CSV table of C-alpha atoms in Angstrom, one decimal:
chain,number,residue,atom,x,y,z
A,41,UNK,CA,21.6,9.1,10.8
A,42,UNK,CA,24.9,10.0,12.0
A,43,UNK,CA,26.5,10.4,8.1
A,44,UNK,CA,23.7,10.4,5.6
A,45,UNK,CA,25.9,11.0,2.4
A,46,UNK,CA,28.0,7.6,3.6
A,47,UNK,CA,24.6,5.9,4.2
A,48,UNK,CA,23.2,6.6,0.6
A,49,UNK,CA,26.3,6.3,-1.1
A,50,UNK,CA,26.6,2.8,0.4
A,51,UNK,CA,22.9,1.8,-0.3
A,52,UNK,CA,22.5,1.3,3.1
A,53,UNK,CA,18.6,2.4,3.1
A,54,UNK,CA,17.6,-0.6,0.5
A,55,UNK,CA,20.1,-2.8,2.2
A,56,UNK,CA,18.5,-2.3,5.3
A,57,UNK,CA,15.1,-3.3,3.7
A,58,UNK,CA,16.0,-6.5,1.7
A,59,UNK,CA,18.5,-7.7,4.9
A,60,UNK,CA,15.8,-6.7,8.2
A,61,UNK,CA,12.8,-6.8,6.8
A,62,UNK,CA,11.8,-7.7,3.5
A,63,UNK,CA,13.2,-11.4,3.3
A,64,UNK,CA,12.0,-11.6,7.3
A,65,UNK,CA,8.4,-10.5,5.9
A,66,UNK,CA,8.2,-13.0,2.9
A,67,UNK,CA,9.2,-15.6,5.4
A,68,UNK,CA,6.4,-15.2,7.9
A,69,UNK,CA,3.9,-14.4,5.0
A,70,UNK,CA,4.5,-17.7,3.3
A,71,UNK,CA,3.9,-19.7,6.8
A,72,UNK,CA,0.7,-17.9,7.0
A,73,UNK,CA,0.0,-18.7,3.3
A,74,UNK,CA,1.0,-22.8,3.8
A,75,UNK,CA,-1.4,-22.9,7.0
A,76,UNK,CA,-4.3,-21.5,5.3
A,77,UNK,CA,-3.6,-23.9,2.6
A,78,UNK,CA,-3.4,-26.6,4.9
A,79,UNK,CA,-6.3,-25.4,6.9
A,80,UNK,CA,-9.0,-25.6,3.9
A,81,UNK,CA,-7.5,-29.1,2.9
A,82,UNK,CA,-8.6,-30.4,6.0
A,83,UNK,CA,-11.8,-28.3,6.0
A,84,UNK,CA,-12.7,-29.5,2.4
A,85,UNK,CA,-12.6,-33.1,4.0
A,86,UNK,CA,-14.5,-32.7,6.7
A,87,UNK,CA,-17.1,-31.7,4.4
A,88,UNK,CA,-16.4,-35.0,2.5
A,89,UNK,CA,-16.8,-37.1,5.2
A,90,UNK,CA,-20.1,-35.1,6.7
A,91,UNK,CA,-21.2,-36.4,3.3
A,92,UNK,CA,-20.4,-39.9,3.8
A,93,UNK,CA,-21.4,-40.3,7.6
A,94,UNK,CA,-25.0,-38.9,6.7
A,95,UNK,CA,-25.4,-41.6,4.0
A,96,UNK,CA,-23.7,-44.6,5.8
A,97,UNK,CA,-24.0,-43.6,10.1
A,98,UNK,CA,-20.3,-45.3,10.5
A,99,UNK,CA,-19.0,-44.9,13.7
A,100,UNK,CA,-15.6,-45.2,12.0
A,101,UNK,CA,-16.4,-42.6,10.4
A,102,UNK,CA,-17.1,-40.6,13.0
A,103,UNK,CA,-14.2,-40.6,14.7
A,104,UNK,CA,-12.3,-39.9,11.7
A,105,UNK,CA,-14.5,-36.8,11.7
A,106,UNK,CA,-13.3,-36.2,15.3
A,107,UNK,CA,-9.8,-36.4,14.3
A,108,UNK,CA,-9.8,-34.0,11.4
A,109,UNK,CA,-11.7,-30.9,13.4
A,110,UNK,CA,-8.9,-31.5,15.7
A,111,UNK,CA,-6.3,-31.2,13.2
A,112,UNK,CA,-8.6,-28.0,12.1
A,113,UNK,CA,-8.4,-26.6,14.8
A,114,UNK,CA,-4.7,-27.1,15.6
A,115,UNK,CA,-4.4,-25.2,12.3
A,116,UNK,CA,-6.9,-22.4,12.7
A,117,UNK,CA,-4.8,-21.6,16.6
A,118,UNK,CA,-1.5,-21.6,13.9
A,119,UNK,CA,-3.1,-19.0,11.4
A,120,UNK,CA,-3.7,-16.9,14.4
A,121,UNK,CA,-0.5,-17.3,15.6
A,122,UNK,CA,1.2,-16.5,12.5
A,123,UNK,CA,-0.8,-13.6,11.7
A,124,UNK,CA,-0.1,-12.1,15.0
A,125,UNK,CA,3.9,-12.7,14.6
A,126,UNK,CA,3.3,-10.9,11.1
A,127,UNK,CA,1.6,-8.0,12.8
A,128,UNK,CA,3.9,-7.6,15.7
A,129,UNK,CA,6.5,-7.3,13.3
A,130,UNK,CA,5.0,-5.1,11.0
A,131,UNK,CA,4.3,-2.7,13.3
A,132,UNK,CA,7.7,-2.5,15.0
A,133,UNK,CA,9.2,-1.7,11.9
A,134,UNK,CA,6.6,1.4,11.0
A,135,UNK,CA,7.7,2.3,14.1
A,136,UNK,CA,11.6,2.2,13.8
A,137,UNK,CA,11.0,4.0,9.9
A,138,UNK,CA,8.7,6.6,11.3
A,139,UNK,CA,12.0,7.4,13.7
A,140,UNK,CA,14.2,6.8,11.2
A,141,UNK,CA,12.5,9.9,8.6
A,142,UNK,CA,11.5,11.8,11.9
A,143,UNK,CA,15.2,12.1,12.6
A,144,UNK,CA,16.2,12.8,9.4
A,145,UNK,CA,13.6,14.9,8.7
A,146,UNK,CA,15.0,17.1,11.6
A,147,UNK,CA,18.5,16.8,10.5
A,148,UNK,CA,17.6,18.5,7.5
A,149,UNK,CA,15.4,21.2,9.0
A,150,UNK,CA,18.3,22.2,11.0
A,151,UNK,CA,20.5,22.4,8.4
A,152,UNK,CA,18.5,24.6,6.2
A,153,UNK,CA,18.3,27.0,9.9
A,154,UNK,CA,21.7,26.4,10.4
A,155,UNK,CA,22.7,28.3,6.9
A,156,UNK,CA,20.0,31.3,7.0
A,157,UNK,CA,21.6,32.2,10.6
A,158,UNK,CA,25.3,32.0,9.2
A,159,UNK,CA,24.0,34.5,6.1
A,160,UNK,CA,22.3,36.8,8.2
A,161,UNK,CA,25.3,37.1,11.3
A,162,UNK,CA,27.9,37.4,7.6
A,163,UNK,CA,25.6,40.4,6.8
A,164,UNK,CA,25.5,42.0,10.5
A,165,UNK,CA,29.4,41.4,10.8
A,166,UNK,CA,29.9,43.2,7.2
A,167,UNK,CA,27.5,46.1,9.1
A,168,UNK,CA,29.5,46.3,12.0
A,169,UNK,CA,33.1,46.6,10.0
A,170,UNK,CA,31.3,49.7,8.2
A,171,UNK,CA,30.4,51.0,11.0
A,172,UNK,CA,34.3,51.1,12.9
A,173,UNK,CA,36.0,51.8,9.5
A,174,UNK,CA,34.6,55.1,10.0
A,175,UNK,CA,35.9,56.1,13.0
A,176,UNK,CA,39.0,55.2,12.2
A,177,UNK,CA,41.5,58.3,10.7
A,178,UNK,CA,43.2,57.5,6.9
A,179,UNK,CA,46.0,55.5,8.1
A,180,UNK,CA,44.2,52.8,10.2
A,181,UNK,CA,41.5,52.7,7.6
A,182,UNK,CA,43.6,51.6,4.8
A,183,UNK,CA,45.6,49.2,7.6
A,184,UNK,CA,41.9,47.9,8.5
A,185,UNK,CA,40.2,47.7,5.0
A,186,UNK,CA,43.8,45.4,4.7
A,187,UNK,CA,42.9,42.9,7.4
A,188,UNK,CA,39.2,43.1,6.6
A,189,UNK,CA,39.7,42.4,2.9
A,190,UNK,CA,42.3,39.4,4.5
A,191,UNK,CA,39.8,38.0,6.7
A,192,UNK,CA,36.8,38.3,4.6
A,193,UNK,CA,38.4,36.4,1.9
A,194,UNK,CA,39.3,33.2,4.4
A,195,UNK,CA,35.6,33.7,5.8
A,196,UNK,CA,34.4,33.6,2.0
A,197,UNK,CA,36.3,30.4,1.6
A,198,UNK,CA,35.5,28.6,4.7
A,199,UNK,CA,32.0,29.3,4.6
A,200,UNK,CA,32.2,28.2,0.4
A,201,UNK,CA,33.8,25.1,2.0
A,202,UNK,CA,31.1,24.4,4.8
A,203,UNK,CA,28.3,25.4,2.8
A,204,UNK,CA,29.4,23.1,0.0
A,205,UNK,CA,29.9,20.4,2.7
A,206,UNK,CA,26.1,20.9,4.1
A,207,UNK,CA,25.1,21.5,0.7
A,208,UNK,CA,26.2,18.0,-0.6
A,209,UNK,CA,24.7,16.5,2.8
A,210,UNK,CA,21.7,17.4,2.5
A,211,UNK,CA,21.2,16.2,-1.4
A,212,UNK,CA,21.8,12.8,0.0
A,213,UNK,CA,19.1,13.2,3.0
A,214,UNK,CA,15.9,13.8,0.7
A,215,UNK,CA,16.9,10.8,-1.8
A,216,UNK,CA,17.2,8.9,1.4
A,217,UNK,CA,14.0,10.1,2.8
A,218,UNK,CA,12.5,8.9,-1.1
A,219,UNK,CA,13.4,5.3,-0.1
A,220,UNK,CA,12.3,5.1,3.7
A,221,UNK,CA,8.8,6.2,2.8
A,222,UNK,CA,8.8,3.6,0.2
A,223,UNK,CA,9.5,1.8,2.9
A,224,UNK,CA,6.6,2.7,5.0
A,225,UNK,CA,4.0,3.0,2.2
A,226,UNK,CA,5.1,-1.0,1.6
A,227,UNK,CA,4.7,-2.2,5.6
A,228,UNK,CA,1.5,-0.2,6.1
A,229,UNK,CA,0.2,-1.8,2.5
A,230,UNK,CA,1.3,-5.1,4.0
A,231,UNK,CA,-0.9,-4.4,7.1
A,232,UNK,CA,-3.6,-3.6,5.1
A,233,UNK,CA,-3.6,0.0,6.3
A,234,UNK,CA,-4.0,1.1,2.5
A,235,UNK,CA,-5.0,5.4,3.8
A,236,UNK,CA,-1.5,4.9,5.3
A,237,UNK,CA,0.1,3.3,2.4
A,238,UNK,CA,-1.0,6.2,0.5
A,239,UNK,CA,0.3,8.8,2.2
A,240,UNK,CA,3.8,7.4,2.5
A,241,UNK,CA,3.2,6.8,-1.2
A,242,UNK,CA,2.5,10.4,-1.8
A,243,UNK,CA,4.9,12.0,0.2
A,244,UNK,CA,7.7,9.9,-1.8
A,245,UNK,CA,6.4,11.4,-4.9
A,246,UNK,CA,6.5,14.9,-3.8
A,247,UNK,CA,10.2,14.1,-2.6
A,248,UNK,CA,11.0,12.7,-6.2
A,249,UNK,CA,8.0,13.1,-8.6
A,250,UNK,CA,10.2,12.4,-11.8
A,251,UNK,CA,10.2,8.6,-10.4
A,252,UNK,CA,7.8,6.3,-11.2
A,253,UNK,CA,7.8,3.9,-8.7
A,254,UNK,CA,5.3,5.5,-5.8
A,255,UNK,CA,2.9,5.6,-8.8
A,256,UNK,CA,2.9,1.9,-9.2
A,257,UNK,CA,2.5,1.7,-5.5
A,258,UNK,CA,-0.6,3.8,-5.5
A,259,UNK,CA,-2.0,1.8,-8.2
A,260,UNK,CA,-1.4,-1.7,-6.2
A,261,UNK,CA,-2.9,-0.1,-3.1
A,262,UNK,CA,-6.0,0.4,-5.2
A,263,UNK,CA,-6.2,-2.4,-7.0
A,264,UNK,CA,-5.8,-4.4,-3.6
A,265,UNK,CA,-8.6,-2.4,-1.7
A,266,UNK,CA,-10.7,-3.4,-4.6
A,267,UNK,CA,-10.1,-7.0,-3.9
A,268,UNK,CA,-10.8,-6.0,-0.3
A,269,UNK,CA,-14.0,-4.6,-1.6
A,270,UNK,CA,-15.1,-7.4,-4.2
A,271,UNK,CA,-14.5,-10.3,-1.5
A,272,UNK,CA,-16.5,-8.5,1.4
A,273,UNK,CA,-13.1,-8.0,3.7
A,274,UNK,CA,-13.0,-4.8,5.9
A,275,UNK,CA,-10.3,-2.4,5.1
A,276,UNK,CA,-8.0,-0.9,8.4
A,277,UNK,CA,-8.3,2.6,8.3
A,278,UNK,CA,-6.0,4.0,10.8
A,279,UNK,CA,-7.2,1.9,14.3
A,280,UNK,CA,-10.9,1.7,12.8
A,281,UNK,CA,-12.0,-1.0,10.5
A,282,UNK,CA,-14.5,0.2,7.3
A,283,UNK,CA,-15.7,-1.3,4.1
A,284,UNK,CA,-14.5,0.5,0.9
A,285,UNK,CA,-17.6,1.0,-1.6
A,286,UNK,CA,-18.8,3.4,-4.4
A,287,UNK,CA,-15.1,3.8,-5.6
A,288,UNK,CA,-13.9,3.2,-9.0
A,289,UNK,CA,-10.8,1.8,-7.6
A,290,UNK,CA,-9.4,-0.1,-11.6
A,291,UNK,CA,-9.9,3.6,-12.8
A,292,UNK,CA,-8.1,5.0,-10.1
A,293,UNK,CA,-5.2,2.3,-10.5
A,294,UNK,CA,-5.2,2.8,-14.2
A,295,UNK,CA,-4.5,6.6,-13.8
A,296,UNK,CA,-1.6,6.1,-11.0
A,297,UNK,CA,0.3,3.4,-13.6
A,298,UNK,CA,-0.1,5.6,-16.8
A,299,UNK,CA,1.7,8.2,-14.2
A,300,UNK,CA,4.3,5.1,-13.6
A,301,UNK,CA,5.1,4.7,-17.1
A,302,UNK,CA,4.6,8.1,-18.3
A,303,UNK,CA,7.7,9.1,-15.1
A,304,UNK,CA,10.0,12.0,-17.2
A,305,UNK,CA,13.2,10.7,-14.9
A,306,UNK,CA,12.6,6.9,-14.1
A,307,UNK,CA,9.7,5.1,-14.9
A,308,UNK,CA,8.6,1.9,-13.1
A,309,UNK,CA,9.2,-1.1,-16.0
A,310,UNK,CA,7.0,-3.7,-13.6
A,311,UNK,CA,3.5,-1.1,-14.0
A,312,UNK,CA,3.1,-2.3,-18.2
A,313,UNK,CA,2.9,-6.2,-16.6
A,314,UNK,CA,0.8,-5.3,-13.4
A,315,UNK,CA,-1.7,-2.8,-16.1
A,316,UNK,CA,-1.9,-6.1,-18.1
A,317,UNK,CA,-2.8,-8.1,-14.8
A,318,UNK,CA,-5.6,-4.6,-14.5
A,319,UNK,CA,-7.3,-5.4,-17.9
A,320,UNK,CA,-7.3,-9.0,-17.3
A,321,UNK,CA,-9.3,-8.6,-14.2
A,322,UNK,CA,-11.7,-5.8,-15.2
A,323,UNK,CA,-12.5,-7.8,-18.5
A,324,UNK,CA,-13.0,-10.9,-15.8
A,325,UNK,CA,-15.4,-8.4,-13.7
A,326,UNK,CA,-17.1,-6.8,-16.5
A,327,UNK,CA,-18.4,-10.6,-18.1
A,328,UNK,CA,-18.9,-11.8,-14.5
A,329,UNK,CA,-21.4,-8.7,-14.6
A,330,UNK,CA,-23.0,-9.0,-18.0
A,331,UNK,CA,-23.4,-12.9,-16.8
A,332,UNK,CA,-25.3,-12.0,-13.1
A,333,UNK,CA,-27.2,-9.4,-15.3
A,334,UNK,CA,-28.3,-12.1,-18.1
A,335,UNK,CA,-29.2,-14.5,-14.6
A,336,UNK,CA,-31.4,-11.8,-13.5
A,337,UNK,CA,-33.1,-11.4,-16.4
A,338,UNK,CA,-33.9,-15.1,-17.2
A,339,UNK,CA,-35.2,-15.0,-13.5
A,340,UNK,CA,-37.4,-12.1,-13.8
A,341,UNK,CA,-38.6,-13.3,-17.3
A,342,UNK,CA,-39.7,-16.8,-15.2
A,343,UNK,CA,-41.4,-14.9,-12.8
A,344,UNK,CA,-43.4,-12.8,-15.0
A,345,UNK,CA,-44.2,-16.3,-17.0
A,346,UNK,CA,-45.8,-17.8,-14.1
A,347,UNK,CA,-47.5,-14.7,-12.9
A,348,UNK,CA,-48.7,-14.7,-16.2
A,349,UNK,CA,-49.9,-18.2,-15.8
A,350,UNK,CA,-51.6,-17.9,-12.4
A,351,UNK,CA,-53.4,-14.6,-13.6
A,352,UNK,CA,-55.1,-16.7,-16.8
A,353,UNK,CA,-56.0,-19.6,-14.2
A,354,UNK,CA,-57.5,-17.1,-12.1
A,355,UNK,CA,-59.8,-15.4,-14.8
A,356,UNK,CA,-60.7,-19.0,-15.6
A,357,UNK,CA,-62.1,-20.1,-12.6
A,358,UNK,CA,-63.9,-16.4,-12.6
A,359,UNK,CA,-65.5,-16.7,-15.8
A,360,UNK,CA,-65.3,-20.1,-16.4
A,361,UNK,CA,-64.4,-19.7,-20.1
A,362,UNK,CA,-60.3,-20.1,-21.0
A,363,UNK,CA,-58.9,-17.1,-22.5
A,364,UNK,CA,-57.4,-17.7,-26.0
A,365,UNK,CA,-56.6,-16.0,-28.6
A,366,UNK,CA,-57.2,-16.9,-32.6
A,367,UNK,CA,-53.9,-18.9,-32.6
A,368,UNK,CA,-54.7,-21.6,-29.8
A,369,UNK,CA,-52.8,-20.0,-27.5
A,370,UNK,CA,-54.1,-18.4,-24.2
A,371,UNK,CA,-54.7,-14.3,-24.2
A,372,UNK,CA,-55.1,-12.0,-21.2
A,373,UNK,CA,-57.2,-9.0,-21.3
């Protein structure tokens, strides 16, 4: 904050990350990751051994069953407890970044004031020389228009010097301000605040749009809130908790990676892998589809076979003559 041209010429924004945070993250998401794994091991043999103490009413057995919902629920009580060390540090560091851009933010808005006031008091200074040269009789004008011409040309340099100096400051501030809401849009994405995510995303993009990589953020943030979508979890929205539906989220991710790739200044190499990973899944979905919609049909078509069925038993019984046709074979009328 204090020297933002030392801090990016250092790479003390991504060092920040990676150091703080990002190893610190992976860390506490792979605990979470081994007690889940751990946790469904132990379910998956409780539902063994249901099995087996149904079909042989061992008391062993039983208290083995005793012993492994214990150990379930030790584990469930450390998936909690992870998760909740994961948040807690999550949201502390949204909000350390949200001070850190707020602060820079306002570094550089006071800059930019800073400048427009030093032009306009330069311009009501020259006005104000004008005004005394021409009071002044021939002598002390040309002795004056001396000194002026003297002191404007060390103001013109100073003020070269200090707008050069600001200049040059502040084209380090919005590259830095690039990176921290990369940042942001990756510990809000990690919360599962994808609206969040977004906007960090987005604002990055305005701040350098001729890089790709907030593209291929945006296109992980949809492809991850279709997950959300396709497994039945609840998406955070801001506080509130909502179900995403009706969205054509692969679409959506397909647009933002062709952005990635297509970047004029630096496109994102990892988006041509992760829009492989895309058509893999959509292909996946779409014959998971066309095999749910060949299930349904067989259904139906067994339905409409036995209503058929009980229909011709009915007018049977009715009539008391069986309906069939010139082949053998039963006919309805």
């Amino acid at each position: 904050l204090a020297n933002p041209t030392f801090a990016y010429q250092k790479d003390i924004p991504n060092k920040l990350w990676r150091t703080c945070f990002y190893n610190r993250i992976n860390t506490l998401r792979s605990h979470v990751q081994k007690d889940k794994h751990r946790l469904r091991r132990f379910q998956l043999k409780l539902h063994q051994l249901q099995k087996q103490v149904e079909e042989t009413h061992l008391e062993e057995e039983e208290d083995k069953k005793e012993a492994i919902k214990r150990q379930i629920q030790e584990y469930e009580n450390r998936v909690q407890s992870s998760n909740k060390d994961l948040s807690t540090f999550l949201k502390e560091a949204v909000l350390l970044y949200n001070y850190l851009i707020e602060q820079l933010q306002g570094k550089l808005v006071n800059e930019v004031v800073e400048n427009t006031q030093n032009d306009d008091s330069d311009e009501k200074e020259d006005d104000r020389d004008d005004d005394s040269d021409a009071t002044t009789d021939d002598e002390e004008v040309e002795k004056l228009n001396s000194q002026i011409s003297a002191i404007a040309k060390s103001k013109s340099k100073s003020n070269c010097n200090n707008n050069n100096n600001k200049n040059h400051q502040e084209t380090f501030i919005v590259p830095t301000l690039f990176k921290l809401y990369i940042h942001l849009g990756d510990l809000h994405r990690y919360l599962t605040v994808y609206i969040s995510a977004e906007k960090a995303y987005l604002t990055a993009s305005y701040l350098a749009p001729g890089k790709g990589n907030p593209y291929n953020q945006l296109a992980v943030c949809a492809q991850l809130s279709q997950q959300d979508e396709s497994t039945g979890n609840s998406t955070k929205n801001g506080g509130s908790t909502s179900t995403t539906t009706g969205h054509p989220l692969p679409a959506v991710a397909l647009y933002w990676y062709c952005r990635s790739l297509l970047a004029p200044h630096e496109k994102c190499e990892i988006s041509a892998s992760n829009l492989d990973v895309l058509f893999a899944s959509n292909k996946k979905y779409i014959d998971q589809q066309q095999k749910q919609e060949q299930k349904k049909q067989e259904e139906l078509s067994k339905k409409q076979d036995a209503w058929n069925t009980n229909q011709k038993s009915f007018i049977e019984v009715v009539t008391g003559n069986p309906t069939t046709n010139a082949n053998g074979g039963n006919d309805i009328h």
